[in-house]
Amino acid sequence: DVKVTQSSRYLVKRTGEKVFLECVQDMDHENMFWYRQDPGLGLRLIYFSYDVKMKEKGDIPEGYSVSREKKERFSLILESASTNQTSMYLCASSLLGVQENTEAFFGQGTRLTVV
Amino acid sequence: DAKTTQPTSMDCAEGRAANLPCNHSTISGNEYVYWYRQIHSQGPQYIIHGLKNNETNEMASLIITEDRKSSTLILPHATLRDTAVYYCIVRTRSGGSNYKLTFGKGTLLTVNP
């Protein structure tokens, strides 16, 4: 069974803390994505990566960075957490775009609260 | 990037067909249309995708207009478990052979008993 696993389901952090959200996939997928989801705004793409050590900015990268040291792991980093980063964070993975069907598989999400 | 427009919400009676529309008037010739759904408290789940031709799988059917400016997802016999937010997405190029999936706000489909 294919799996995308996010390290935490719920997380509470303080303003100014450095926060790491971890995502691991076991499907040998090249692509990995980080989204955030907020009420009324849908899913918004933060960053994505198509290979180890490669990354591309999504639509809302400000305040975030990412790390992809191994193919199966994609980390989202909040350098200095702020309350407006309180959100549901979703990780996804998929095959590279040369495939016709690049179905993305999503993790269960991490609900981050910054206080 | 090609954008999509969907109604905010729709209702459907259990056992009836649910037809969810999507407009994607700026879609390019080689961009695929994908549909996902998200049931409360879960990550989005892939449903179906298409380029030009109509598609059907065990979950749904996808009808794409000839000019490709719009599409309709059809759930032939909606059940209460189909209540979810449905996202219509255009898979857009991000450079080279890679792509990205840009989600909008989706349509909340409520299936009523």
Short mmCIF file of C-alpha atoms in Angstrom, two decimals:
data_model
loop_
_atom_site.label_atom_id
_atom_site.label_comp_id
_atom_site.label_asym_id
_atom_site.label_seq_id
_atom_site.Cartn_x
_atom_site.Cartn_y
_atom_site.Cartn_z
CA ASP A 1 0.00 0.00 0.00
CA VAL A 2 1.45 3.33 -1.07
CA LYS A 3 2.23 5.69 1.72
CA VAL A 4 3.09 9.29 2.44
CA THR A 5 3.77 9.75 6.11
CA GLN A 6 3.94 13.04 7.94
CA SER A 7 5.81 12.92 11.22
CA SER A 8 3.20 14.64 13.36
CA ARG A 9 -0.57 14.92 13.17
CA TYR A 10 -0.75 17.84 15.60
CA LEU A 11 1.95 20.28 16.60
CA VAL A 12 1.99 23.33 18.86
CA LYS A 13 4.95 25.72 18.67
CA ARG A 14 5.80 29.12 20.04
CA THR A 15 6.29 32.27 18.00
CA GLY A 16 9.89 32.59 16.88
CA GLU A 17 10.70 28.89 17.13
CA LYS A 18 12.32 27.05 14.25
CA VAL A 19 9.91 24.33 13.14
CA PHE A 20 10.57 21.25 11.04
CA LEU A 21 7.75 19.36 9.36
CA GLU A 22 8.87 16.01 8.01
CA CYS A 23 7.41 13.95 5.19
CA VAL A 24 8.49 10.50 4.01
CA GLN A 25 7.22 8.53 1.02
CA ASP A 26 7.89 4.89 0.19
CA MET A 27 6.98 4.92 -3.52
CA ASP A 28 10.33 6.03 -4.97
CA HIS A 29 8.60 9.14 -6.34
CA GLU A 30 10.67 11.94 -7.82
CA ASN A 31 8.23 14.74 -7.02
CA MET A 32 7.33 15.91 -3.55
CA PHE A 33 5.13 18.85 -2.59
CA TRP A 34 4.21 20.91 0.45
CA TYR A 35 0.84 22.65 0.66
CA ARG A 36 -0.94 24.56 3.35
CA GLN A 37 -4.69 24.55 3.71
CA ASP A 38 -6.71 27.31 5.34
CA PRO A 39 -10.48 27.80 5.59
CA GLY A 40 -11.83 29.60 2.56
CA LEU A 41 -8.49 29.52 0.73
CA GLY A 42 -8.20 25.89 -0.34
CA LEU A 43 -4.80 24.26 -0.78
CA ARG A 44 -1.92 26.54 -1.65
CA LEU A 45 1.43 25.28 -2.91
CA ILE A 46 4.41 26.36 -0.79
CA TYR A 47 7.36 24.49 -2.32
CA PHE A 48 8.01 21.42 -4.37
CA SER A 49 10.97 19.30 -5.33
CA TYR A 50 11.59 17.08 -8.34
CA ASP A 51 14.91 15.58 -7.25
CA VAL A 52 17.31 15.34 -4.35
CA LYS A 53 18.66 18.79 -3.46
CA MET A 54 16.39 20.41 -6.05
CA LYS A 55 13.50 22.69 -5.12
CA GLU A 56 11.11 25.15 -6.70
CA LYS A 57 9.00 27.85 -5.12
CA GLY A 58 5.28 27.45 -5.21
CA ASP A 59 2.72 30.20 -4.85
CA ILE A 60 3.39 31.17 -1.21
CA PRO A 61 7.04 30.40 -0.31
CA GLU A 62 7.61 33.41 1.94
CA GLY A 63 8.55 32.45 5.48
CA TYR A 64 9.33 28.86 4.52
CA SER A 65 12.27 26.84 3.26
CA VAL A 66 12.64 23.18 2.34
CA SER A 67 15.23 20.45 2.38
CA ARG A 68 15.49 17.31 0.26
CA GLU A 69 18.65 15.42 1.17
CA LYS A 70 17.23 12.00 0.33
CA LYS A 71 14.72 11.03 -2.32
CA GLU A 72 12.16 9.71 0.13
CA ARG A 73 12.22 12.64 2.56
CA PHE A 74 11.07 16.22 2.10
CA SER A 75 11.20 18.65 4.99
CA LEU A 76 9.39 21.96 5.38
CA ILE A 77 11.14 24.46 7.61
CA LEU A 78 9.66 27.48 9.30
CA GLU A 79 12.74 29.51 10.20
CA SER A 80 10.92 31.67 12.75
CA ALA A 81 7.34 30.57 13.26
CA SER A 82 4.66 33.23 13.34
CA THR A 83 0.99 33.03 14.26
CA ASN A 84 -0.07 33.52 10.64
CA GLN A 85 1.60 30.20 9.87
CA THR A 86 -0.97 28.38 11.97
CA SER A 87 -2.49 26.04 9.41
CA MET A 88 -2.94 22.50 8.14
CA TYR A 89 0.15 21.39 6.21
CA LEU A 90 -0.12 18.65 3.61
CA CYS A 91 2.69 16.77 1.94
CA ALA A 92 2.30 14.91 -1.35
CA SER A 93 4.43 12.87 -3.74
CA SER A 94 4.12 11.76 -7.35
CA LEU A 95 6.04 10.45 -10.32
CA LEU A 96 7.88 12.92 -12.53
CA GLY A 97 5.93 14.80 -15.16
CA VAL A 98 7.07 12.70 -18.11
CA GLN A 99 4.45 10.19 -17.04
CA GLU A 100 0.93 10.76 -18.25
CA ASN A 101 -0.64 9.93 -14.95
CA THR A 102 1.12 11.79 -12.22
CA GLU A 103 -1.40 11.02 -9.52
CA ALA A 104 -0.29 12.72 -6.33
CA PHE A 105 -0.55 10.82 -3.05
CA PHE A 106 -1.13 12.88 0.05
CA GLY A 107 -0.24 12.44 3.66
CA GLN A 108 -2.78 12.86 6.44
CA GLY A 109 -1.63 16.37 7.23
CA THR A 110 -0.03 18.17 10.17
CA ARG A 111 -2.13 20.70 12.00
CA LEU A 112 0.33 23.30 13.24
CA THR A 113 -0.65 25.87 15.82
CA VAL A 114 1.74 28.73 16.54
CA VAL A 115 1.06 30.49 19.85
CA ASP B 1 -0.79 29.14 -14.98
CA ALA B 2 -4.19 27.87 -16.06
CA LYS B 3 -6.78 28.65 -13.41
CA THR B 4 -9.99 26.80 -12.65
CA THR B 5 -13.38 28.07 -11.52
CA GLN B 6 -15.81 25.89 -9.60
CA PRO B 7 -19.03 26.55 -7.71
CA THR B 8 -18.48 26.92 -4.00
CA SER B 9 -21.04 24.29 -3.05
CA MET B 10 -23.58 21.86 -4.46
CA ASP B 11 -26.19 19.47 -3.10
CA CYS B 12 -27.19 16.09 -4.43
CA ALA B 13 -29.71 13.47 -3.36
CA GLU B 14 -28.39 10.07 -2.40
CA GLY B 15 -28.56 7.62 -5.30
CA ARG B 16 -28.73 10.34 -7.92
CA ALA B 17 -25.94 11.44 -10.24
CA ALA B 18 -23.78 14.31 -9.05
CA ASN B 19 -22.48 16.55 -11.83
CA LEU B 20 -19.69 18.87 -10.77
CA PRO B 21 -18.70 21.56 -13.28
CA CYS B 22 -15.34 23.23 -13.75
CA ASN B 23 -14.22 26.04 -16.04
CA HIS B 24 -10.61 26.17 -17.23
CA SER B 25 -10.78 28.59 -20.14
CA THR B 26 -7.02 29.34 -20.20
CA ILE B 27 -5.92 25.71 -20.42
CA SER B 28 -3.13 24.94 -22.90
CA GLY B 29 -3.24 22.15 -25.44
CA ASN B 30 -1.03 19.73 -23.54
CA GLU B 31 -2.28 20.38 -20.01
CA TYR B 32 -4.23 17.67 -18.23
CA VAL B 33 -7.32 18.17 -16.11
CA TYR B 34 -7.22 16.34 -12.77
CA TRP B 35 -9.90 15.85 -10.17
CA TYR B 36 -9.27 15.18 -6.51
CA ARG B 37 -11.54 15.05 -3.52
CA GLN B 38 -10.96 15.67 0.15
CA ILE B 39 -13.08 14.10 2.81
CA HIS B 40 -13.03 15.89 6.13
CA SER B 41 -9.81 15.43 8.12
CA GLN B 42 -8.07 13.50 5.37
CA GLY B 43 -5.57 14.39 2.65
CA PRO B 44 -6.89 14.83 -0.91
CA GLN B 45 -7.48 11.68 -2.93
CA TYR B 46 -7.05 11.31 -6.68
CA ILE B 47 -10.24 10.57 -8.65
CA ILE B 48 -9.60 10.83 -12.37
CA HIS B 49 -7.75 12.80 -15.04
CA GLY B 50 -8.05 13.50 -18.76
CA LEU B 51 -6.65 15.45 -21.67
CA LYS B 52 -9.17 15.54 -24.53
CA ASN B 53 -11.28 12.42 -24.43
CA ASN B 54 -13.93 11.53 -21.91
CA GLU B 55 -12.68 9.17 -19.24
CA THR B 56 -14.33 6.70 -16.89
CA ASN B 57 -13.04 4.66 -14.00
CA GLU B 58 -14.54 2.84 -11.04
CA MET B 59 -15.05 6.09 -9.15
CA ALA B 60 -16.33 8.58 -11.70
CA SER B 61 -16.61 9.84 -15.27
CA LEU B 62 -14.94 12.92 -16.68
CA ILE B 63 -16.49 14.79 -19.58
CA ILE B 64 -14.27 17.38 -21.27
CA THR B 65 -15.77 19.78 -23.80
CA GLU B 66 -14.39 19.78 -27.31
CA ASP B 67 -12.77 23.20 -26.85
CA ARG B 68 -11.36 21.96 -23.51
CA LYS B 69 -12.46 25.12 -21.73
CA SER B 70 -14.60 23.23 -19.25
CA SER B 71 -15.20 19.79 -17.82
CA THR B 72 -17.71 17.94 -15.65
CA LEU B 73 -17.04 15.27 -13.08
CA ILE B 74 -19.90 12.79 -12.79
CA LEU B 75 -20.49 10.56 -9.80
CA PRO B 76 -23.16 8.27 -11.26
CA HIS B 77 -24.83 7.15 -8.01
CA ALA B 78 -23.83 9.45 -5.19
CA THR B 79 -23.70 8.04 -1.66
CA LEU B 80 -23.43 9.80 1.68
CA ARG B 81 -19.73 8.90 1.73
CA ASP B 82 -19.21 11.03 -1.37
CA THR B 83 -19.78 14.17 0.68
CA ALA B 84 -16.46 15.98 0.29
CA VAL B 85 -14.69 18.95 -1.28
CA TYR B 86 -13.96 18.25 -4.95
CA TYR B 87 -11.03 19.97 -6.62
CA CYS B 88 -10.62 20.49 -10.34
CA ILE B 89 -6.98 21.13 -11.22
CA VAL B 90 -5.02 21.82 -14.36
CA ARG B 91 -1.61 20.21 -14.29
CA THR B 92 0.76 22.95 -15.44
CA ARG B 93 4.35 22.84 -16.56
CA SER B 94 6.95 24.08 -14.11
CA GLY B 95 9.90 23.74 -16.46
CA GLY B 96 11.45 20.87 -18.40
CA SER B 97 9.51 17.68 -17.93
CA ASN B 98 8.18 18.64 -14.55
CA TYR B 99 4.83 20.02 -13.49
CA LYS B 100 2.91 21.28 -10.52
CA LEU B 101 -0.63 20.87 -9.27
CA THR B 102 -2.29 24.12 -8.28
CA PHE B 103 -5.45 23.59 -6.26
CA GLY B 104 -8.26 26.12 -6.04
CA LYS B 105 -10.94 26.29 -3.38
CA GLY B 106 -12.97 23.40 -4.75
CA THR B 107 -16.67 22.56 -4.56
CA LEU B 108 -18.22 21.26 -1.35
CA LEU B 109 -20.57 18.50 -2.46
CA THR B 110 -23.14 17.52 0.13
CA VAL B 111 -25.03 14.31 -0.53
CA ASN B 112 -28.36 14.31 1.29
CA PRO B 113 -30.32 11.22 2.36
#
